[in-house]
mmCIF file of C-alpha atoms and ligand atoms in Angstrom:
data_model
loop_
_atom_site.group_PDB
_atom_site.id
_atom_site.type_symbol
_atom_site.label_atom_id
_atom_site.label_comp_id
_atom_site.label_asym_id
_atom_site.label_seq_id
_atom_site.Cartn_x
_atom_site.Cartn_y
_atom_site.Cartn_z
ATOM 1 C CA UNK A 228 10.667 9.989 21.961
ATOM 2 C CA UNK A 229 7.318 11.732 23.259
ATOM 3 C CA UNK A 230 4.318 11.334 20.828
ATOM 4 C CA UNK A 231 3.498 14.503 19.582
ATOM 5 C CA UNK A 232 1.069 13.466 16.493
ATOM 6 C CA UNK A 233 -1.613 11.649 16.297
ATOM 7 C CA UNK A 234 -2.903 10.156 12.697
ATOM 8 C CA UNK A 235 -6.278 7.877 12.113
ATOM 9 C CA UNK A 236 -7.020 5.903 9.387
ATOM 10 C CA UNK A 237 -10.312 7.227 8.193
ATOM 11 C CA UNK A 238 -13.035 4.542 6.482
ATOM 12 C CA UNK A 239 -13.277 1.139 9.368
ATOM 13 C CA UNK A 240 -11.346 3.447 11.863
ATOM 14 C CA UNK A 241 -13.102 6.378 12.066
ATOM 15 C CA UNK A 242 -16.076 6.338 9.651
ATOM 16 C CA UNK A 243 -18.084 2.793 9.768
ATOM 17 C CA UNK A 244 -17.961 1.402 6.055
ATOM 18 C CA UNK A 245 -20.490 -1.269 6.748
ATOM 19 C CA UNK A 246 -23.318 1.919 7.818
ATOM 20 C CA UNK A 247 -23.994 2.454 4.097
ATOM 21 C CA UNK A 248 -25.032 -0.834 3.818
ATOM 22 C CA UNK A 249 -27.159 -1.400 7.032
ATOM 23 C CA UNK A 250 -28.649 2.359 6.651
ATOM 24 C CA UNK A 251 -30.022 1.002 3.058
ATOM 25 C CA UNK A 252 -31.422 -1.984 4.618
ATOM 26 C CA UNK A 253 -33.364 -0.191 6.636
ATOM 27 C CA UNK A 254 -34.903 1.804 3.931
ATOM 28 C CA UNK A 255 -38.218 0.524 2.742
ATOM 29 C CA UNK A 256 -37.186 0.091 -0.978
ATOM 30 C CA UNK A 257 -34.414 -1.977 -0.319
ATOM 31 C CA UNK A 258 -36.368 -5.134 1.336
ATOM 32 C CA UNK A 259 -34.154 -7.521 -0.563
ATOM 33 C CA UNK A 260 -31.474 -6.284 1.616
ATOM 34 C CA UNK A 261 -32.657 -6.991 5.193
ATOM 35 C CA UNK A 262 -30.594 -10.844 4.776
ATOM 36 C CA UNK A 263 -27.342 -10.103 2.851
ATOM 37 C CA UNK A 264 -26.318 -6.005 3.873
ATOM 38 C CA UNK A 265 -23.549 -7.355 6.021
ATOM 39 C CA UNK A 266 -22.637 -10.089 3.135
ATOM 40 C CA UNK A 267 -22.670 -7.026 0.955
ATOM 41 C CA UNK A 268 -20.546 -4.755 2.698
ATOM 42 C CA UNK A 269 -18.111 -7.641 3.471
ATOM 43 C CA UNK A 270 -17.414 -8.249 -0.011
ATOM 44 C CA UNK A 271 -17.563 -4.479 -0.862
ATOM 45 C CA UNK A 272 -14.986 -3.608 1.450
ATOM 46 C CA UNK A 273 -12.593 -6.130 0.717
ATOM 47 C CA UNK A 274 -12.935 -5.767 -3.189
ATOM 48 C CA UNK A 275 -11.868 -2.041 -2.368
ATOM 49 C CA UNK A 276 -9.420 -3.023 -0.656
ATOM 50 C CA UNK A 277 -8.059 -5.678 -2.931
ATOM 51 C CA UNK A 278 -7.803 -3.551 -5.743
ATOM 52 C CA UNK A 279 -6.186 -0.640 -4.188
ATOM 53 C CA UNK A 280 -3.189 -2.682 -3.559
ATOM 54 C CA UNK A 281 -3.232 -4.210 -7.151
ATOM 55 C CA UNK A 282 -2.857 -0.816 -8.345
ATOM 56 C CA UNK A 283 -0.331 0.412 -6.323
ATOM 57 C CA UNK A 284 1.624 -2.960 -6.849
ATOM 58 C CA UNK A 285 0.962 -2.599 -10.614
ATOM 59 C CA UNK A 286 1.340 1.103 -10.743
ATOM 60 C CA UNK A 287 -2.306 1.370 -11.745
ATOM 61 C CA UNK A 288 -3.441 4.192 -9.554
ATOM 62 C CA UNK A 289 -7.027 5.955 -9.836
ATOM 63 C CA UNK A 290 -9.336 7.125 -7.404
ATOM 64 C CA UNK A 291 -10.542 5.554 -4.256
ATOM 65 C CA UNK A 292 -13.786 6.869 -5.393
ATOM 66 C CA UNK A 293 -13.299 4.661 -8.778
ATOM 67 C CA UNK A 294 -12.211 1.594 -6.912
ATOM 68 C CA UNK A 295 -15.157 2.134 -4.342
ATOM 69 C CA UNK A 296 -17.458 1.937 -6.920
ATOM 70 C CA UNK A 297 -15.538 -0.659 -8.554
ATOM 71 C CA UNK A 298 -15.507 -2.748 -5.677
ATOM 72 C CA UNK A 299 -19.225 -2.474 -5.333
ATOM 73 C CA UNK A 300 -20.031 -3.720 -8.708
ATOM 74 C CA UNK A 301 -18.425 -6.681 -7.722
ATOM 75 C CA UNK A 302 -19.897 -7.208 -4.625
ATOM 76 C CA UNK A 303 -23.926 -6.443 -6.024
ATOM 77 C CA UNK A 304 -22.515 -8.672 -8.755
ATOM 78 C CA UNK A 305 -21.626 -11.589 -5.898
ATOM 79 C CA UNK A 306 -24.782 -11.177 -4.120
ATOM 80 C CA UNK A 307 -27.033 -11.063 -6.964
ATOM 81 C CA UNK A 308 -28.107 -8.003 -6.969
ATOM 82 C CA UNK A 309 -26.487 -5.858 -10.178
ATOM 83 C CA UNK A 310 -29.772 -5.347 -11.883
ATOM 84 C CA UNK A 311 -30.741 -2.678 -9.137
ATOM 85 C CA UNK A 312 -28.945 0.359 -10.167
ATOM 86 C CA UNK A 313 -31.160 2.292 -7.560
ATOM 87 C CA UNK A 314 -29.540 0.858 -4.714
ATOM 88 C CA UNK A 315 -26.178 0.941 -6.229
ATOM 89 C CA UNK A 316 -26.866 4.922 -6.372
ATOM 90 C CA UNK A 317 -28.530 4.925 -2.756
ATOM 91 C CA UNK A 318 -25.178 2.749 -1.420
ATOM 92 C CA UNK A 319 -22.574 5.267 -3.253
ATOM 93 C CA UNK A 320 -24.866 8.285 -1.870
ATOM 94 C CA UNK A 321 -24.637 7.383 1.471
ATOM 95 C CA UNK A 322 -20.944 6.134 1.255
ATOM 96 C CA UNK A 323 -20.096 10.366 1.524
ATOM 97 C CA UNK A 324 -21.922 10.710 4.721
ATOM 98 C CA UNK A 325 -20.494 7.436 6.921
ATOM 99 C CA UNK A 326 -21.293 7.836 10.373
ATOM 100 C CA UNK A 327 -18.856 8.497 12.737
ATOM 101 C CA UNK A 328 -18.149 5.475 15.325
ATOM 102 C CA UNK A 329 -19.723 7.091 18.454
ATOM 103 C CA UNK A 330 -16.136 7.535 20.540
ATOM 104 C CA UNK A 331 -14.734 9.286 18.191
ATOM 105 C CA UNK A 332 -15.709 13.192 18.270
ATOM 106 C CA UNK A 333 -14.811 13.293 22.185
ATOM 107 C CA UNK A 334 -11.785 10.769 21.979
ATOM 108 C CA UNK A 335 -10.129 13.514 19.279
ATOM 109 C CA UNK A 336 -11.603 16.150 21.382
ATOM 110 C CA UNK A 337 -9.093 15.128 24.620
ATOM 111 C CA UNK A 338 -6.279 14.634 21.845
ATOM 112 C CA UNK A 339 -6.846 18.465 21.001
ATOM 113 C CA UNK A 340 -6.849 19.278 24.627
ATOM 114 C CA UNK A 341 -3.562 17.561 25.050
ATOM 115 C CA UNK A 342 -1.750 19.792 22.385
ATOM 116 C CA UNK A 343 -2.005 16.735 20.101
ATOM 117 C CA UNK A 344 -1.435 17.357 16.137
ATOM 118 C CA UNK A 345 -4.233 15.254 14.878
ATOM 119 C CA UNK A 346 -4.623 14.228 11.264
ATOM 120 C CA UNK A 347 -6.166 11.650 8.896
ATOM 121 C CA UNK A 348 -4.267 9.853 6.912
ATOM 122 C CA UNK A 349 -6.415 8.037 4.093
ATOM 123 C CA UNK A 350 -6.649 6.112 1.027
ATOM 124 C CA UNK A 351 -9.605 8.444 0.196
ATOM 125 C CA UNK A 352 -10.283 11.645 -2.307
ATOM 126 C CA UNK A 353 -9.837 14.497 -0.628
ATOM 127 C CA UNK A 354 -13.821 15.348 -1.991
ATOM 128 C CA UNK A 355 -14.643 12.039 -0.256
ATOM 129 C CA UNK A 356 -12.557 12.638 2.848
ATOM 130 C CA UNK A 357 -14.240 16.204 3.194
ATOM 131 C CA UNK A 358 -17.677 14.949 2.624
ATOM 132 C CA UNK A 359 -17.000 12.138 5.522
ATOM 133 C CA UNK A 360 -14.971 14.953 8.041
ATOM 134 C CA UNK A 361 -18.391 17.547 7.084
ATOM 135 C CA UNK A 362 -21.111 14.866 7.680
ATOM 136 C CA UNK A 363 -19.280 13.691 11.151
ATOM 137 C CA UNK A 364 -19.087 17.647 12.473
ATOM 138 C CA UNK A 365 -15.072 16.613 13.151
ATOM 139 C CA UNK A 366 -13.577 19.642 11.303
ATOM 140 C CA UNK A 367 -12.683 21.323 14.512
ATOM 141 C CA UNK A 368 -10.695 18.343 16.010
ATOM 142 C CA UNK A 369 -8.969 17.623 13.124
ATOM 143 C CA UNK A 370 -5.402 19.798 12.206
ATOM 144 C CA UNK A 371 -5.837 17.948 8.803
ATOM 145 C CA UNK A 372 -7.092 15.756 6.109
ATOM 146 C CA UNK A 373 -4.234 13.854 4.007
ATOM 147 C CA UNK A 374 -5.051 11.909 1.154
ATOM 148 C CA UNK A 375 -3.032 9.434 -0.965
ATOM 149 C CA UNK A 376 -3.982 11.526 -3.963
ATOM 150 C CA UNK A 377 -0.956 14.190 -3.624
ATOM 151 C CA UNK A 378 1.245 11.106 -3.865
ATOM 152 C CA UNK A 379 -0.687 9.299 -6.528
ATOM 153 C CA UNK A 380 0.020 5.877 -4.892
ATOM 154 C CA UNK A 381 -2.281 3.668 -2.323
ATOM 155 C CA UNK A 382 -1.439 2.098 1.129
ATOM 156 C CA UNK A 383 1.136 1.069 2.647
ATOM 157 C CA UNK A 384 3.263 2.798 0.201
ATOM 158 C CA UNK A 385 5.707 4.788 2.422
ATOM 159 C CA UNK A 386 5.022 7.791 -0.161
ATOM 160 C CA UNK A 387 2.043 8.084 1.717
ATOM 161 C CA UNK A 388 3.385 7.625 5.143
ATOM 162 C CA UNK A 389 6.132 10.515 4.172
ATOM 163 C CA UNK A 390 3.329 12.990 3.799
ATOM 164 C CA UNK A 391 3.061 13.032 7.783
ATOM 165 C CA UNK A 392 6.031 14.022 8.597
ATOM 166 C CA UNK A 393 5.677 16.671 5.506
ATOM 167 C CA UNK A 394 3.163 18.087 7.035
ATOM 168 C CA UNK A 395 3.677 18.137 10.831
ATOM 169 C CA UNK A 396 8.016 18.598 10.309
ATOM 170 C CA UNK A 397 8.004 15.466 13.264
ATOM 171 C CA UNK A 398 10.084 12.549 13.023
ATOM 172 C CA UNK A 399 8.310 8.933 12.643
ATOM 173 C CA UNK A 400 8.934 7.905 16.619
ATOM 174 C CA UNK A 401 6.834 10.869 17.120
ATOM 175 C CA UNK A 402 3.799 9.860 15.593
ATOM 176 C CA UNK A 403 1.030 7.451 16.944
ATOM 177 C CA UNK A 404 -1.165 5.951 13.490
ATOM 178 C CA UNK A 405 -4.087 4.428 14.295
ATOM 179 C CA UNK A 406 -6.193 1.944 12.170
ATOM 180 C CA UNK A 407 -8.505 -0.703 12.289
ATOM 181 C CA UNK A 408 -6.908 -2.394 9.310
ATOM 182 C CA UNK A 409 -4.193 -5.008 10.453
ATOM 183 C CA UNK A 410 -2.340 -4.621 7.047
ATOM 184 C CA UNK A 411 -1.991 -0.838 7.065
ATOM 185 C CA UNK A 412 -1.295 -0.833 11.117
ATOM 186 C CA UNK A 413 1.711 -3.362 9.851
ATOM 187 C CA UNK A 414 2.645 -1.086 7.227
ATOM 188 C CA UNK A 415 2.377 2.210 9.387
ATOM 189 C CA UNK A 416 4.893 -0.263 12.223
ATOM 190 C CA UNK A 417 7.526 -1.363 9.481
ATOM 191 C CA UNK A 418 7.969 2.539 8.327
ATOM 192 C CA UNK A 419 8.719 3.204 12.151
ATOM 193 C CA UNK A 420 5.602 4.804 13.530
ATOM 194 C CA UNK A 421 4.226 3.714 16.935
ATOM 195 C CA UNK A 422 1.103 1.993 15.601
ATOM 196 C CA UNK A 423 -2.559 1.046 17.309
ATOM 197 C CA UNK A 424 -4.554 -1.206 15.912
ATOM 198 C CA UNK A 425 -8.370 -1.126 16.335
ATOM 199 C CA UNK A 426 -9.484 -4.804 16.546
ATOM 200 C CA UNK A 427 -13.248 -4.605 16.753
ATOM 201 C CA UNK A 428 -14.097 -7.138 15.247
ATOM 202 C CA UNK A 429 -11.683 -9.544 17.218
ATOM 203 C CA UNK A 430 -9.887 -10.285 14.277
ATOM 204 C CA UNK A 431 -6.342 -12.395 14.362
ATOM 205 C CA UNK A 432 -3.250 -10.457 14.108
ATOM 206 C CA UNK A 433 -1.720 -10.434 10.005
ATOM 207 C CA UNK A 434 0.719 -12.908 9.727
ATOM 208 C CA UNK A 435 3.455 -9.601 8.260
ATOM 209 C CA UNK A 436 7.173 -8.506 9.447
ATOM 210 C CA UNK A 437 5.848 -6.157 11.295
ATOM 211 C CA UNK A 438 3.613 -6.011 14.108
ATOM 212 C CA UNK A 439 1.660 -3.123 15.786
ATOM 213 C CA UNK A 440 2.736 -1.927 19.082
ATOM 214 C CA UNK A 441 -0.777 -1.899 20.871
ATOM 215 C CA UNK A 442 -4.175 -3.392 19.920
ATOM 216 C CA UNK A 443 -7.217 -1.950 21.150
ATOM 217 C CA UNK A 444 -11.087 -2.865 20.927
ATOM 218 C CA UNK A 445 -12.140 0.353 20.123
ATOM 219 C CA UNK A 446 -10.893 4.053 20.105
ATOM 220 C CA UNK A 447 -11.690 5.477 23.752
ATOM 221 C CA UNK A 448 -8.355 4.787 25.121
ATOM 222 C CA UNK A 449 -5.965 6.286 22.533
ATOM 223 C CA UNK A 450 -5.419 9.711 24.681
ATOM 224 C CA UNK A 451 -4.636 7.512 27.794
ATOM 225 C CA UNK A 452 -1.840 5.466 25.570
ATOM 226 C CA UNK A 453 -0.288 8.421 24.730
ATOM 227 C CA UNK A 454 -0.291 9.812 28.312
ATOM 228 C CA UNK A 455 1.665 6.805 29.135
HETATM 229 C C1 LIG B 729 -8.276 4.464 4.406
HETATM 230 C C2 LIG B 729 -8.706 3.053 4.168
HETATM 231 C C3 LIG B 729 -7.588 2.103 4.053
HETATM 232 O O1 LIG B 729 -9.039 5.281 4.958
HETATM 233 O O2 LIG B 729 -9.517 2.612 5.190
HETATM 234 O O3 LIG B 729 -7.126 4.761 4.028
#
């Protein structure tokens, strides 16, 4: 069955989580930073991470924007560096205006120009998600913005997964999901979309049932692989 709809994770895949981080580094208050960012935004990622799928194993859902800054307490907690609350407001400030990995606006672009549907399909607020899609400029490539919130439930829930073909009326062989998260491009394969996983960082492949279908270094070729 053709593709006819294309959804992206958004924070790793589109937006770069670790930029909040290494922008705050940079800043001339933060010196303490310049060594341990990239520590920090390890830790801070996976925390988030971690407890999103505690909640939605435990039926414990909240926000993404609560378990964001739930996962950075722990991770300024790890690193030593909880007694700064200024940076902890400077990190959650610029965790609403991520930067945009650089293929992305003219990778979604040719998508558009191929009749594509094009969506996001995120563990994210939709406030959070809009902030991100604003900050980026990628409101006109983008058919949608679908967050976990209007099924109350996290990743890889298939609740979530359901709201794509909700919203586009396609059936799951039409739909290529992208993400650079190995767990969620696993989950997004076992509900029966074609999956690509983004493997920047050269990561091994998660030892789950289910496998994704192509695994890519970065984002440029994902209008080629549906053109194939
Ligand atoms: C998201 C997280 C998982 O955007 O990156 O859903």
């Amino acid at each position: 069955m053709a593709i006819t709809t294309c959804i992206f994770d958004a924070y790793g895949t589109l937006f770069d989580v670790s930029a909040a981080a290494r922008q705050a580094a940079q800043e001339p208050q933060f010196p303490h930073l310049i060594d341990n960012w990239a520590t920090l935004a390890n830790h801070w990622r996976l925390k988030q991470l971690q407890y999103t799928w505690l909640r939605a194993i435990t039926g414990a859902h909240t926000d993404f924007w609560q378990v964001t800054q739930d996962g950075l307490d722990w991770a300024m907690e790890a690193t030593g560096l909880s007694g700064d609350p200024q940076l902890r407001q400077r990190l959650l400030d610029l965790y609403w205006q991520l930067q945009a990995y650089e293929e992305v606006p003219n990778m979604l672009r040719r998508l558009k120009e191929a009749s594509m549907n094009t969506a996001i399909l995120s563990n994210g607020s939709p406030d959070m998600l809009s902030g991100a899609v604003q900050s980026a400029a990628l409101s006109g490539v983008l058919d949608d913005v679908l967050s976990v919130e209007s099924v109350g439930v996290f990743k890889p829930d298939s609740r979530v997964y359901d709201l794509v073909g909700a919203r586009f009326a396609c059936q799951p062989q039409e739909v290529l999901f992208v993400s650079s998260n190995g767990w969620d491009a696993a989950g997004a394969s076992g509900y029966g979309f074609e999956t690509a996983w983004v493997n920047r960082a050269s990561e091994p492949v998660d030892r789950l049932p289910w496998t994704p279908q192509h695994i890519l270094s970065d984002l440029t070729s994902i209008p080629d692989l549906i053109n194939s």
